[in-house]
Structure formats: structure tokens, C-alpha cells
Short mmCIF file of C-alpha atoms in Angstrom, two decimals:
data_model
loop_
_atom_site.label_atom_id
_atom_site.label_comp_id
_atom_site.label_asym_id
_atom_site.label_seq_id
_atom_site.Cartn_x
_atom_site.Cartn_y
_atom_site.Cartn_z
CA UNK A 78 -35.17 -34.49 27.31
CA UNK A 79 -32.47 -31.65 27.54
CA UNK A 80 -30.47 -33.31 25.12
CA UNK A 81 -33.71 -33.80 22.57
CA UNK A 82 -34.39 -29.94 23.20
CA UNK A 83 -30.83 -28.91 22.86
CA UNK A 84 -30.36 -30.76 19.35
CA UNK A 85 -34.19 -30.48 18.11
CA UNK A 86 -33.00 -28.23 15.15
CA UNK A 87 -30.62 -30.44 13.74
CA UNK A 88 -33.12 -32.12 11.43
CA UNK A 89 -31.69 -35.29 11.91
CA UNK A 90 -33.00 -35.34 15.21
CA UNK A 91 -36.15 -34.25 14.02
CA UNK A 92 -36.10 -37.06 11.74
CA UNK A 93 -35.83 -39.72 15.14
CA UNK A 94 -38.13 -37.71 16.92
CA UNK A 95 -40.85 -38.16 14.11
CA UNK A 96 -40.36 -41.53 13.89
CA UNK A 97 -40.39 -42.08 17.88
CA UNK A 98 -43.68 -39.90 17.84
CA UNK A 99 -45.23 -42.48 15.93
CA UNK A 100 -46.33 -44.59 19.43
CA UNK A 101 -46.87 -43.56 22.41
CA UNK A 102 -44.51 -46.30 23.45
CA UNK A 103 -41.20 -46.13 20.67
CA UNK A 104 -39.73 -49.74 20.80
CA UNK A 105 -35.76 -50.72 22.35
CA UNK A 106 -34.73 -50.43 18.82
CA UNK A 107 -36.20 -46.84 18.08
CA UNK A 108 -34.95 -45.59 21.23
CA UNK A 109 -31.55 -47.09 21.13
CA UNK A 110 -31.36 -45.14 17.41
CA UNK A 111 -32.59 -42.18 19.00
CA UNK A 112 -30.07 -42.42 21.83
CA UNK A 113 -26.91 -43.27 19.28
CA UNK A 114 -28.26 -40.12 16.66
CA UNK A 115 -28.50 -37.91 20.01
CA UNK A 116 -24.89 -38.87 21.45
CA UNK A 117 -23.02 -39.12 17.77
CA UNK A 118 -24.45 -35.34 16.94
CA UNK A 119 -23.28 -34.05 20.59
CA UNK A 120 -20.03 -35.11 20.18
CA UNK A 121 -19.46 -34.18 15.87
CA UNK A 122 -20.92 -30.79 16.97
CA UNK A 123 -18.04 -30.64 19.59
CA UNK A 124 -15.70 -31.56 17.28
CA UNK A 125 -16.75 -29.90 13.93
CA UNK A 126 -18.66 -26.92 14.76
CA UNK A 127 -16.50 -24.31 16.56
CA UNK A 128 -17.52 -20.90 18.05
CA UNK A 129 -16.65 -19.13 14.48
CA UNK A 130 -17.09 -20.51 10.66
CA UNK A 131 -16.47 -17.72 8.34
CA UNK A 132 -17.34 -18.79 4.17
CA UNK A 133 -14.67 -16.92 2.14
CA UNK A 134 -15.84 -15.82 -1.50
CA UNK A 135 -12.70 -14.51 -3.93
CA UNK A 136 -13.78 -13.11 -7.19
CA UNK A 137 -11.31 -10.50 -8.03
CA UNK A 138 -9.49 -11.61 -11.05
CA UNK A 139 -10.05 -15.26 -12.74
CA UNK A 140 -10.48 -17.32 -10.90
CA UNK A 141 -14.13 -18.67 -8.72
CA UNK A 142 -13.00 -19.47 -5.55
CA UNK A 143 -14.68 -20.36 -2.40
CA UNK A 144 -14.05 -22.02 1.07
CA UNK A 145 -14.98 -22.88 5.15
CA UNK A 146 -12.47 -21.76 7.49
CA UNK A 147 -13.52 -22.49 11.03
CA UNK A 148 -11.75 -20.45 14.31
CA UNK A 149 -8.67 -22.57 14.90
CA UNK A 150 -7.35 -22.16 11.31
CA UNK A 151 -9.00 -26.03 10.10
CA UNK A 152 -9.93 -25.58 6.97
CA UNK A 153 -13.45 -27.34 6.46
CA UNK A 154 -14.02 -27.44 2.63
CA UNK A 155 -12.94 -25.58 -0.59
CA UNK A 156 -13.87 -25.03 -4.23
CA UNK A 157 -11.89 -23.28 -7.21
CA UNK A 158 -13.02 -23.09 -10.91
CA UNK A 159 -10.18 -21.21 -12.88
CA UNK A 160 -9.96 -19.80 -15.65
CA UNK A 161 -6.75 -19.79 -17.37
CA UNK A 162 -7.26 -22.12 -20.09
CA UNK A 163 -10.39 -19.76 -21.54
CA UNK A 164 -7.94 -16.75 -21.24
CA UNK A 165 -4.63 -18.84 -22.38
CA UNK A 166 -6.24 -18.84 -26.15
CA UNK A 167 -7.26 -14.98 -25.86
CA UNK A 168 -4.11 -13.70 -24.65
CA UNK A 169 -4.64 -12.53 -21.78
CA UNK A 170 -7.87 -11.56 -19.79
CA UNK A 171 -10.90 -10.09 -21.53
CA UNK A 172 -13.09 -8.44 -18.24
CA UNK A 173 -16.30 -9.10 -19.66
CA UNK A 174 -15.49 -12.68 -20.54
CA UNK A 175 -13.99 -13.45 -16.64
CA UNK A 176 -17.12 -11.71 -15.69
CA UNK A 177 -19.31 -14.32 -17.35
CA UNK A 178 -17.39 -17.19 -16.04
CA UNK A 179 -17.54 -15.92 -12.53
CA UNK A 180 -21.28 -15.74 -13.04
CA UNK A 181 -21.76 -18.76 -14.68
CA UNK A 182 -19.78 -20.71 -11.45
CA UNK A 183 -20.41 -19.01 -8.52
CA UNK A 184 -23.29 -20.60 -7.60
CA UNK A 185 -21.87 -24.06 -7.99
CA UNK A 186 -18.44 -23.34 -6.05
CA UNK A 187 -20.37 -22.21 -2.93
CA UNK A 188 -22.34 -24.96 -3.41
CA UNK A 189 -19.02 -27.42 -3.44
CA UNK A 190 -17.65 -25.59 -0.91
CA UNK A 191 -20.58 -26.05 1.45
CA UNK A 192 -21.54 -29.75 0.35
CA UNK A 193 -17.98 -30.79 1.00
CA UNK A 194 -17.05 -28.87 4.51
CA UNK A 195 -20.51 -30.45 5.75
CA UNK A 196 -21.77 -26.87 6.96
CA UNK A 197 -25.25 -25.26 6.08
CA UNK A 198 -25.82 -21.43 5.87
CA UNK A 199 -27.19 -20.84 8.65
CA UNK A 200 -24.03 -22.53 10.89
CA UNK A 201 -21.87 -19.98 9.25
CA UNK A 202 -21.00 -16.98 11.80
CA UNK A 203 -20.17 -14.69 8.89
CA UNK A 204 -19.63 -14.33 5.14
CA UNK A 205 -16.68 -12.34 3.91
CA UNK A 206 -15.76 -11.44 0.04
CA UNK A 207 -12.97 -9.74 -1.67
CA UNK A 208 -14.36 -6.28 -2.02
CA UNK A 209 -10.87 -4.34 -3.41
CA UNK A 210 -8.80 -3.92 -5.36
CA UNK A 211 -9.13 -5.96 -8.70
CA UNK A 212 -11.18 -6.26 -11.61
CA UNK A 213 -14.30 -4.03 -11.33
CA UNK A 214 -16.65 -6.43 -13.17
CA UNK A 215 -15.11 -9.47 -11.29
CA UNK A 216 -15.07 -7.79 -8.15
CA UNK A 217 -19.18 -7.20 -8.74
CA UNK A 218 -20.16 -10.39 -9.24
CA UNK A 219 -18.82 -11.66 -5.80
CA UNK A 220 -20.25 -8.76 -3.97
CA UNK A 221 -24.08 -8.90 -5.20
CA UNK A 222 -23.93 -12.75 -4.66
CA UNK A 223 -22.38 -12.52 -1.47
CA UNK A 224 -24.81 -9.31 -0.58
CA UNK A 225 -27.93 -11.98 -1.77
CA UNK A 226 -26.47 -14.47 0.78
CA UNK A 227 -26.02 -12.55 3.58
CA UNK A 228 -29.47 -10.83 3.22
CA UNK A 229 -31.05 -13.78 3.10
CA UNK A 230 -29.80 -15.74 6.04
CA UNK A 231 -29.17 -12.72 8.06
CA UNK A 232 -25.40 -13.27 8.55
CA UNK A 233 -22.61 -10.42 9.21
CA UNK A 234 -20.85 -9.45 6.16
CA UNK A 235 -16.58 -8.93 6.30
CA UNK A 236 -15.34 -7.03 3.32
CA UNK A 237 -12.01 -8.33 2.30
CA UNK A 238 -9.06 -6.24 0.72
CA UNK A 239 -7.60 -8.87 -1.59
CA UNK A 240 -3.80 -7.55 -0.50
CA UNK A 241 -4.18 -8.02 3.40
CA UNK A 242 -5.65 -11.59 2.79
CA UNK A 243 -2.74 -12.86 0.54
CA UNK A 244 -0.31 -11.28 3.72
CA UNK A 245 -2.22 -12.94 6.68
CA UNK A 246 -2.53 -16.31 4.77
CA UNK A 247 1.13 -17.25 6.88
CA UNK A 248 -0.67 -17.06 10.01
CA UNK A 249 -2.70 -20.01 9.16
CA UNK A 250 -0.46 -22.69 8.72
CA UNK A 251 2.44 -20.86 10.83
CA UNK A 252 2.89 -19.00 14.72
CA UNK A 253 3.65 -15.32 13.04
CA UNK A 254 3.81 -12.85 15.73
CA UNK A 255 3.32 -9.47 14.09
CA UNK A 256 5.01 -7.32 13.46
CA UNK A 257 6.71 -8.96 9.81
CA UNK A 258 7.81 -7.73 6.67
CA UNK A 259 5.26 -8.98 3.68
CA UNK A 260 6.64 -8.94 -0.42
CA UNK A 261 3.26 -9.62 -1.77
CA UNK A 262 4.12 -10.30 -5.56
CA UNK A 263 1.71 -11.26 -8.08
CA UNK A 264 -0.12 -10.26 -11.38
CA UNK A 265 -1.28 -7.17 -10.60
CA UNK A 266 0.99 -6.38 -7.33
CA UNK A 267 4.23 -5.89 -6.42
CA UNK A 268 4.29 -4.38 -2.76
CA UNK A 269 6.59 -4.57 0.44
CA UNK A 270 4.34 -3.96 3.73
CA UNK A 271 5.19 -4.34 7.08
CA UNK A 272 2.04 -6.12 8.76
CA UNK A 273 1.88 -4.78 12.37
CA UNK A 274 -1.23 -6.14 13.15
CA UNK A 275 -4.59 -6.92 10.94
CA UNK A 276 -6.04 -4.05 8.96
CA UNK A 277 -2.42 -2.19 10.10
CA UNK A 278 0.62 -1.99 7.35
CA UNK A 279 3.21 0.25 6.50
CA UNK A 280 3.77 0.72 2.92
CA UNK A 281 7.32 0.77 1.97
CA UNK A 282 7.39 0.47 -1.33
CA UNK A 283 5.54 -0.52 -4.64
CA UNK A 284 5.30 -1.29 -8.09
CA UNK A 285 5.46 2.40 -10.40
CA UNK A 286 4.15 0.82 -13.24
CA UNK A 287 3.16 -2.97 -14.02
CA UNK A 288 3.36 -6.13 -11.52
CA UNK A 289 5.75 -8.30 -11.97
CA UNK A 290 3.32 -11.77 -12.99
CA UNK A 291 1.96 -9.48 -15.50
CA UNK A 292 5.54 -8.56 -17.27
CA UNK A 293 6.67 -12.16 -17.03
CA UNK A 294 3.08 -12.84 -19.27
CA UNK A 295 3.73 -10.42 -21.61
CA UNK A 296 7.27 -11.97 -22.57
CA UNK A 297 5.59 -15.17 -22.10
CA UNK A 298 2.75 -13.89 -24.89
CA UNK A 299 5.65 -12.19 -27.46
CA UNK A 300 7.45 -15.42 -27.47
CA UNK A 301 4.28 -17.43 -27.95
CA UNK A 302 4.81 -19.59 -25.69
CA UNK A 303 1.93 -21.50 -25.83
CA UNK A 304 2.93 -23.37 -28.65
CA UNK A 305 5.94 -24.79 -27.28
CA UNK A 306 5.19 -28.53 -26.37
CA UNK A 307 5.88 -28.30 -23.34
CA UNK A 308 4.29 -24.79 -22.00
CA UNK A 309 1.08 -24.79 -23.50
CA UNK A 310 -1.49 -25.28 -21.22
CA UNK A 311 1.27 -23.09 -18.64
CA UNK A 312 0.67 -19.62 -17.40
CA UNK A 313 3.38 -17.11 -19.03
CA UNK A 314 4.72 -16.95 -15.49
CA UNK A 315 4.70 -20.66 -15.47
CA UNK A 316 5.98 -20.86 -18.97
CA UNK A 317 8.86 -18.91 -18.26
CA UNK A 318 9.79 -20.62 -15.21
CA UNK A 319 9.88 -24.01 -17.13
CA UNK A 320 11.79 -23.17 -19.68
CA UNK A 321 14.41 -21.24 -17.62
CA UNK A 322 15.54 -24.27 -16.06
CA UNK A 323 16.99 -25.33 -19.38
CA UNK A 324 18.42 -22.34 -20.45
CA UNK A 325 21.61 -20.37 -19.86
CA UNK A 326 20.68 -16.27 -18.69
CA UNK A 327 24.31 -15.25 -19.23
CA UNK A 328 23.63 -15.59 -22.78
CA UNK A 329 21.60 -12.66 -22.89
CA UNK A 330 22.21 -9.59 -20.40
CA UNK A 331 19.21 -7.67 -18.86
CA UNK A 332 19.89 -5.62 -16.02
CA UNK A 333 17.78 -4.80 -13.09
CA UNK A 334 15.78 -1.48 -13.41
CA UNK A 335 16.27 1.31 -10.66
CA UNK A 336 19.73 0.73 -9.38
CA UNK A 337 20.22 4.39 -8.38
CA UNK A 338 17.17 5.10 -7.05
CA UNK A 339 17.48 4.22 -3.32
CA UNK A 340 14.21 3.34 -2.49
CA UNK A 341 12.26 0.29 -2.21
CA UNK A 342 9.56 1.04 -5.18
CA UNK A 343 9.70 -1.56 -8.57
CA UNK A 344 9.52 -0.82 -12.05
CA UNK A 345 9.10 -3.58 -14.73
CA UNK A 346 8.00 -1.91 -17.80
CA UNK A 347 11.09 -1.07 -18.64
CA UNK A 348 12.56 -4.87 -18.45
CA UNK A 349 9.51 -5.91 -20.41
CA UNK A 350 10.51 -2.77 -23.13
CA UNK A 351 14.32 -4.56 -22.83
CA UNK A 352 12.74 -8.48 -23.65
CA UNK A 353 11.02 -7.43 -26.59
CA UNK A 354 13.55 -5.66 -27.88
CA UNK A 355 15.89 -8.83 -27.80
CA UNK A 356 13.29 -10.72 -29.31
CA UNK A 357 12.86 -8.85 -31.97
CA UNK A 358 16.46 -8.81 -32.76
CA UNK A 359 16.93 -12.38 -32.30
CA UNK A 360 13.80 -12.60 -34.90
CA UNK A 361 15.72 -11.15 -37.24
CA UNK A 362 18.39 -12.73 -37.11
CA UNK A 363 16.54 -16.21 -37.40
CA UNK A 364 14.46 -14.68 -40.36
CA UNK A 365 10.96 -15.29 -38.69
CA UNK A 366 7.78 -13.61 -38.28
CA UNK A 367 6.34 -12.58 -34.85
CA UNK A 368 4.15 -15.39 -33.94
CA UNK A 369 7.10 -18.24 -34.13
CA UNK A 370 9.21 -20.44 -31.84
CA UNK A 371 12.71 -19.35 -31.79
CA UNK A 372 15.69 -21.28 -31.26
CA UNK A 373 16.63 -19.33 -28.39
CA UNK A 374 13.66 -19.18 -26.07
CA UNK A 375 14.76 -20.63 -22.90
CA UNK A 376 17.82 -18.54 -22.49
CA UNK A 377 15.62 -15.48 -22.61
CA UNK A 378 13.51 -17.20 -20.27
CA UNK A 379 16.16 -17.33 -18.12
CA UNK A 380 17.79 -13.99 -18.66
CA UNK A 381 14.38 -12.67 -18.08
CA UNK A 382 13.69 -14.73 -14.95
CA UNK A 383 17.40 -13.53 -13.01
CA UNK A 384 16.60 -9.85 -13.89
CA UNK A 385 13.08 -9.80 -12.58
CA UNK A 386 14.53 -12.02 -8.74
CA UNK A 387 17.93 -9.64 -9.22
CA UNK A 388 15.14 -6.66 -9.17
CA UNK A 389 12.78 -8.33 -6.43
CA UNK A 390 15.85 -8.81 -4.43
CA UNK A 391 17.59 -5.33 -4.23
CA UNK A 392 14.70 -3.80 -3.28
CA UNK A 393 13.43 -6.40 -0.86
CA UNK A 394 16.85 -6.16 0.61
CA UNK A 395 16.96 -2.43 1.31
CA UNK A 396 13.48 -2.84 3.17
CA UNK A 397 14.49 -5.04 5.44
CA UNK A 398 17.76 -2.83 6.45
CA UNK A 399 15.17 0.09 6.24
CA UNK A 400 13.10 -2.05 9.15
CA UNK A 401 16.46 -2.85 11.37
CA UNK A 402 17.77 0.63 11.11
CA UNK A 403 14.36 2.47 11.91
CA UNK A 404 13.62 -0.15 14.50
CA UNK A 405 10.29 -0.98 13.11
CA UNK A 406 11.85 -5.07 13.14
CA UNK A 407 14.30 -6.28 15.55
CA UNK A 408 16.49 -8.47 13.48
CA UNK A 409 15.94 -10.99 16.17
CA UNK A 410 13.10 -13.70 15.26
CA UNK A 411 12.58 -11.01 12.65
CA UNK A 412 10.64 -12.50 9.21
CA UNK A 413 10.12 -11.92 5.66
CA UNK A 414 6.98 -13.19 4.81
CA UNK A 415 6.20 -13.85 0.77
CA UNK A 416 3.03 -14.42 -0.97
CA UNK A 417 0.97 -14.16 -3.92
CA UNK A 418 1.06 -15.89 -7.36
CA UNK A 419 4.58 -15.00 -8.22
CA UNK A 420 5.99 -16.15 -5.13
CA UNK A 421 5.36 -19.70 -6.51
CA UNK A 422 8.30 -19.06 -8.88
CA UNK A 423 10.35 -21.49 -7.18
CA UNK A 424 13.66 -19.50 -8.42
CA UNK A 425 12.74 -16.39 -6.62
CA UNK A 426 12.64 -17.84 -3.54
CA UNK A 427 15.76 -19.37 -3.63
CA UNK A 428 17.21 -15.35 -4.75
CA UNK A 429 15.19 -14.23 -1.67
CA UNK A 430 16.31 -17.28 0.67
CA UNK A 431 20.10 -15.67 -0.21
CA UNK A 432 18.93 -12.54 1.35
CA UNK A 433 17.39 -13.54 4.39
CA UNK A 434 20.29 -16.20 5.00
CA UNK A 435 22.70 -12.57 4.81
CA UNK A 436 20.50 -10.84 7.12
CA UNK A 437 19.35 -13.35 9.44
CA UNK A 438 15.66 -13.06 8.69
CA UNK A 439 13.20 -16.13 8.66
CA UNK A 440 11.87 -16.52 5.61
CA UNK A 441 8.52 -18.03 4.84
CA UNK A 442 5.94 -18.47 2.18
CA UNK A 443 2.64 -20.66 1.95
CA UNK A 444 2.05 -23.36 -0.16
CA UNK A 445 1.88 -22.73 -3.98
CA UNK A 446 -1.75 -23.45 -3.80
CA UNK A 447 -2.79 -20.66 -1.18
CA UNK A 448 -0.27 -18.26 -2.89
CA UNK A 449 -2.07 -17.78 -6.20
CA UNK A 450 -5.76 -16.47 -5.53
CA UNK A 451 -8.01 -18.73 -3.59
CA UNK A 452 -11.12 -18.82 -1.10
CA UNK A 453 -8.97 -20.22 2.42
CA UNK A 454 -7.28 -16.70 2.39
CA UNK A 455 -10.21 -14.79 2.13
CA UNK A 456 -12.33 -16.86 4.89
CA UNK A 457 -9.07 -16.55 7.17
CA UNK A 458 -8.60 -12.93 6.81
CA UNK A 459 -12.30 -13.10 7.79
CA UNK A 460 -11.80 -15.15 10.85
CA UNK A 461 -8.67 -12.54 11.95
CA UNK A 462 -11.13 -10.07 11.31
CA UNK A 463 -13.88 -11.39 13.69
CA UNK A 464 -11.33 -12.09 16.39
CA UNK A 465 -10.38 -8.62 16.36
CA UNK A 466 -13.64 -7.32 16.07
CA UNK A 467 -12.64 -4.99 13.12
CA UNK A 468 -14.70 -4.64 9.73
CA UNK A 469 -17.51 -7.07 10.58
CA UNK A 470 -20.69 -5.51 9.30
CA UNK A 471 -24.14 -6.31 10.27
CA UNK A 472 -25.74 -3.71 7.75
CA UNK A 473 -24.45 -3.47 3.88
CA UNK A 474 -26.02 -0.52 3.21
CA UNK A 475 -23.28 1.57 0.86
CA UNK A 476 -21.28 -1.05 0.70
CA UNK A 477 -19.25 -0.50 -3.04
CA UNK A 478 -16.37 -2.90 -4.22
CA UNK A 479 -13.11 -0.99 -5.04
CA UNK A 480 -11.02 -1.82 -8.07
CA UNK A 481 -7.93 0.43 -6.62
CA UNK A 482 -7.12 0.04 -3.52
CA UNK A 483 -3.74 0.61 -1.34
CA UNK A 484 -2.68 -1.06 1.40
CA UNK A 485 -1.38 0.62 4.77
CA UNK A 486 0.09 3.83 5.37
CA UNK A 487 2.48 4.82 2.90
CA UNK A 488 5.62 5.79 4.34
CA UNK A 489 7.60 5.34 0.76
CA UNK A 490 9.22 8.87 0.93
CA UNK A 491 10.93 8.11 4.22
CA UNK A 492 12.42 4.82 2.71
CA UNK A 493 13.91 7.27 -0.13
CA UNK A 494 14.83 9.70 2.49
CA UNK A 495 17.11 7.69 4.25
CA UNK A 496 18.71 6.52 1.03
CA UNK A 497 19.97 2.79 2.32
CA UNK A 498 22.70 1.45 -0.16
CA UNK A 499 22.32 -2.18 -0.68
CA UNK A 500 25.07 -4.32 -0.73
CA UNK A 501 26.00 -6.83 -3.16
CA UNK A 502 25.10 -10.11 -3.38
CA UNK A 503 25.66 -10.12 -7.12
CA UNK A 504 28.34 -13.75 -6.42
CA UNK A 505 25.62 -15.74 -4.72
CA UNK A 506 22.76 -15.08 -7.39
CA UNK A 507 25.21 -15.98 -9.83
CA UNK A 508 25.61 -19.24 -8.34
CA UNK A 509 22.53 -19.45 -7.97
CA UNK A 510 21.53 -19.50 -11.92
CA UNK A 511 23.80 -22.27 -12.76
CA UNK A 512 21.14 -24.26 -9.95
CA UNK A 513 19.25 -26.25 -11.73
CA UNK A 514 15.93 -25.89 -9.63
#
């Protein structure tokens, strides 16, 4: 009977106790079923349903994502619906248009998400959503139908910044102690943090103008790259990537922006200003109207590619002398961490594995699939959230998504200060574009 009281929500026990209910004496057969449904719940509830389940919900950009991360890092089910294709034929993405898609497909991804991790709503411990920074009317959709949810079924509510998910995603599939260094490097970031614990990052440097995932799809979009065979269902990033592997980037030379300034901040409007500017020319030359293939497009693609890792590198670089010198890392067991969309680019890790080989970091990077935007992060950063018992809200009242956000303390002006100069490692990325990756 403790067992039957214990278990008497689950409705499949209520299911065998309606059927036992039927006589006042239930046959061998209906008690052996109720004795097998009792004993094969007990032990799948011991199994499957841990002290925390936390249902991540990511709608700051494109792409619908959603997904069940239980306590010991298992994740239980997952859903995406992107949208790339829809913004592939408008150029780039139209806000009110990824609104509409996220509205049109939220629903259904939670839905997936829940259907396939086997968990209900009310089994969850907590929902948490990316709340900043990003797209404002992306960002809004998630939030009122997470707020809907979480009114409804009386759950806590963890507000997510979009940044600090993408740099704790490591800790789920890997044993990283803080503190670490974090290059989080996508379409609309470019920062270096040092995570020293969740919700606590020093800001050492960051992107002064546009990310680099959003440069490499502008070059992607004035080469038209989506009408090359071969790219044009691709990303720009993508795009570029590809065709880089077949082209030669000493053919074209684009140097890395900043070299004097000796701090750890980006800049890659001005490479973008430098790309056009050699496509144009080479248009020219070819006689063709903006719109068409040229001959040439894969060793700009490459050219392109090296300056943007040559750039990532040198300033990655400095921060991690920056942490050894100031003792905020000991360069023992010390690690570069590396995430986001742009850290899928398989050629930029290989420039960034060069640097950590010279400095004896460890360096590490998620899957492609939880580097580019996704639901796992969000539900993880939730569950690291709930185990330190920081941001977990059990009213919403005021609660307001954030297109900009930053990330840390910014400590940027000490970086400068201290003026690190970089040393070369010009040889080894050389070798490293004749690699064919």
C-alpha cells in the first residue's frame, strides 16, 4: 500500500488501480500487472527522474530551440527548427520575419522536446529562457511563452544571458574547474572572458564594431555565394569555409586589423571594407556585374578566412599572457575554452590549437552542434544556475528581455594598460594554410 500511495499520481498507476477497483477481489493476473506497473515505475523514476530537470527555451536570433537537461548533465530530449534557409534567399535576417517563425514553432519544439525526453510539465523543477542580449522581437517571443508556461504550472523561472550559456556549455560534456579563459565567437559576438565561476567573468576584450560570423556573411553575400553549386544551401560562414579549402590565400593579401593597438579588443569592419574592395576590383577586371560568380572566389575565401583566425589569434594570444602575467590563470592545467557558431570553423581552431600548443594551455571546444545556438546550453546554464542557487526566480514580476547585454566586469583598460606584445607565430599559421583541412 505504501508503494500504491507513493506512485498514485503517476496516472499509469491510476490506470491499474481503476481497473483493480473494479472487484473487490482483482484476479492473479490483475494483481501481478499491478505489481510489475508498480516495480517498473519505481525503478524508471530512479533512473530517469533526478532531483533537478530544467527545460531550456533559446529564441534569441533564428533559430527555435528547445531541450531537457536533467542534474547530472544527461541530456533527456531536444528540438531545433532553424531558420536559415527562409533568411538564405533574403540576405540576411529580416526581425519581423524570424519573429514570425519563432511564433509559428515554438509551440511545437517544446512540444518535441517534451514528447521525446518522456517528461511532463509538471516533473520539470524549473524553466529557463534566453532573456539577453539578441534580437528584441526574437528575444520576446521566448519570454511571453516561457512567462505563459511558468505561470501556469507554477514552476521557477531562470533568465538566461545568451553569452554565459554558450561559455558554460564545456562543463557539460567536460571536468572544467573554473577559473578558464572563454573566446566566445559568433554572429553577433566576438568576446574573451575569463569565467571564474557562474554569473562571474572578467571582460578582457571585445568586438568594437561587427562580430566576426557576421563579416564572414557579408563577404559571403557580396560574392553571392549562394549560387555557387556547391554553397548554396551553406551559411556565408559555412560558404566561406568550403570554398577556402580549395583556394590559395597568398594570392590575395589582407592583413589583420589592430596590430598596434595592444589590447585584446577586435575590429572586423575594416577587413570586411578590405574584401569588398578586392572584389570589386577583381569585378572589373573580369568585366562582370555585382551579382556574379567570379573566377576567383575561393582564394578570397581563403585570404579572407587566414585574416579573420590571424586576427582571432593575436588577440586571443595576448589574453592569455595577460591571464599568466596578472595571475588571474596559472599556466598549469590552465584552458582556453571556445564556443559559439564561429568556433565551428574548423580552420580557426587549428590557428588557435597553434597558440595553446606555444603556451601550454588546454584547449577545448564543444561539438559543432552545441556551438551554434541551441536549447542544451540554455537548460544547462539553468541547471548551474539552480545548483548555485543564483538567478532562480519564483515571481516574474518586471521581468524585461534585454537586446544589449555585456558580460562580466570589464577590465579592458587594464589589458591596454599593460600593453603585452605578442609574439609571432606568423611561420606556423603559414603552414598551416597550405593544410588542407
Amino acid at each position: 500500500m505504501f508503494w500504491v500511495q507513493f506512485f498514485s499520481r503517476h496516472a499509469s498507476v491510476q490506470k491499474i488501480l481503476a481497473i483493480s477497483s473494479v472487484t473487490r477481489r482483482p484476479s492473479k493476473s490483475v494483481k501481478h500487472c499491478r505489481s510489475v506497473c508498480l516495480r517498473s515505475i519505481f525503478f524508471n523514476s530512479v533512473k530517469y527522474y533526478p532531483t533537478k530537470l530544467v527545460l531550456g527555451i533559446e529564441t534569441s536570433c533564428d533559430d527555435t530551440a528547445a531541450a531537457v537537461v536533467d542534474d547530472t548533465g544527461k541530456i533527456l530530449g531536444e528540438a531545433l527548427h532553424s531558420q536559415n534557409e527562409v533568411h538564405l534567399k533574403t540576405g540576411g535576417i529580416i526581425p519581423p520575419v524570424a519573429q514570425q517563425l519563432h511564433r509559428e514553432n515554438i509551440e511545437r519544439i517544446v512540444k518535441e522536446t517534451l514528447c521525446v525526453s518522456g517528461i511532463s510539465l509538471d516533473e520539470l523543477s524549473a524553466v529557463a529562457t534566453t532573456v539577453k542580449p539578441g534580437l528584441a522581437l526574437s528575444l520576446g517571443v521566448g519570454l511571453e511563452y516561457s512567462l505563459k508556461l511558468v505561470d501556469k504550472y507554477k514552476k521557477p523561472f531562470i533568465p538566461i544571458h545568451h553569452m554565459e550559456a554558450h561559455a558554460l556549455t564545456i562543463r557539460l560534456i567536460n571536468q572544467v574547474e573554473f577559473p578558464f579563459l572563454v573566446l566566445l565567437i559568433s554572429g553577433g559576438h566576438c568576446i574573451l572572458v575569463v569565467a571564474q565561476g557562474v554569473s562571474d567573468f572578467l571582460l578582457l576584450g571585445q568586438s568594437v564594431d561587427i562580430a566576426p560570423g557576421d563579416m564572414l556573411d557579408k563577404v559571403a553575400r557580396r560574392l553571392s555565394l549562394t549560387k555557387h553549386p556547391e554553397c548554396c544551401k551553406m551559411s556565408g560562414g559555412k560558404a566561406i569555409e568550403h570554398l577556402a579549402q580549395q583556394g590559395n590565400r597568398l594570392h590575395y593579401e589582407l592583413r589583420a586589423p589592430m596590430r598596434h593597438h595592444r589590447n585584446c579588443n577586435f575590429s572586423f569592419s575594416g577587413l570586411c571594407f578590405n574584401a569588398t574592395r578586392i572584389i570589386m576590383q577583381k569585378e572589373k577586371e573580369e568585366g562582370l556585374q555585382e551579382g556574379h560568380l567570379l573566377s576567383c572566389v575561393t582564394d578570397i575565401a581563403a585570404a579572407v578566412q587566414h585574416a579573420v583566425a590571424l586576427h582571432i589569434v593575436q588577440r586571443t594570444h595576448r589574453a592569455i599572457l595577460f591571464c599568466i602575467k596578472s595571475g588571474i590563470l596559472s599556466q598549469t592545467n590552465a584552458t582556453l575554452v571556445i564556443s559559439g557558431g564561429v568556433a565551428s570553423n574548423q580552420y580557426i581552431r587549428r590557428a588557435l590549437q597553434i597558440v595553446t600548443d606555444a603556451t601550454n594551455f588546454n584547449l577545448l571546444c564543444p561539438p559543432p552542434r552545441l556551438c551554434t545556438d541551441n536549447g542544451v546550453m540554455i537548460a544547462w546554464n539553468g541547471i548551474e544556475r539552480m545548483r548555485a542557487g543564483l538567478g532562480v526566480l519564483h515571481s516574474t514580476d518586471g521581468i524585461r528581455y534585454e537586446p544589449k547585454a555585456s558580460l562580466g566586469i570589464d577590465i579592458s583598460e587594464q589589458v591596454g594598460e599593460v600593453a603585452i606584445k605578442v609574439p609571432s607565430l606568423e611561420v606556423s599559421l603559414n603552414e598551416l594554410a597550405t593544410i588542407n583541412l
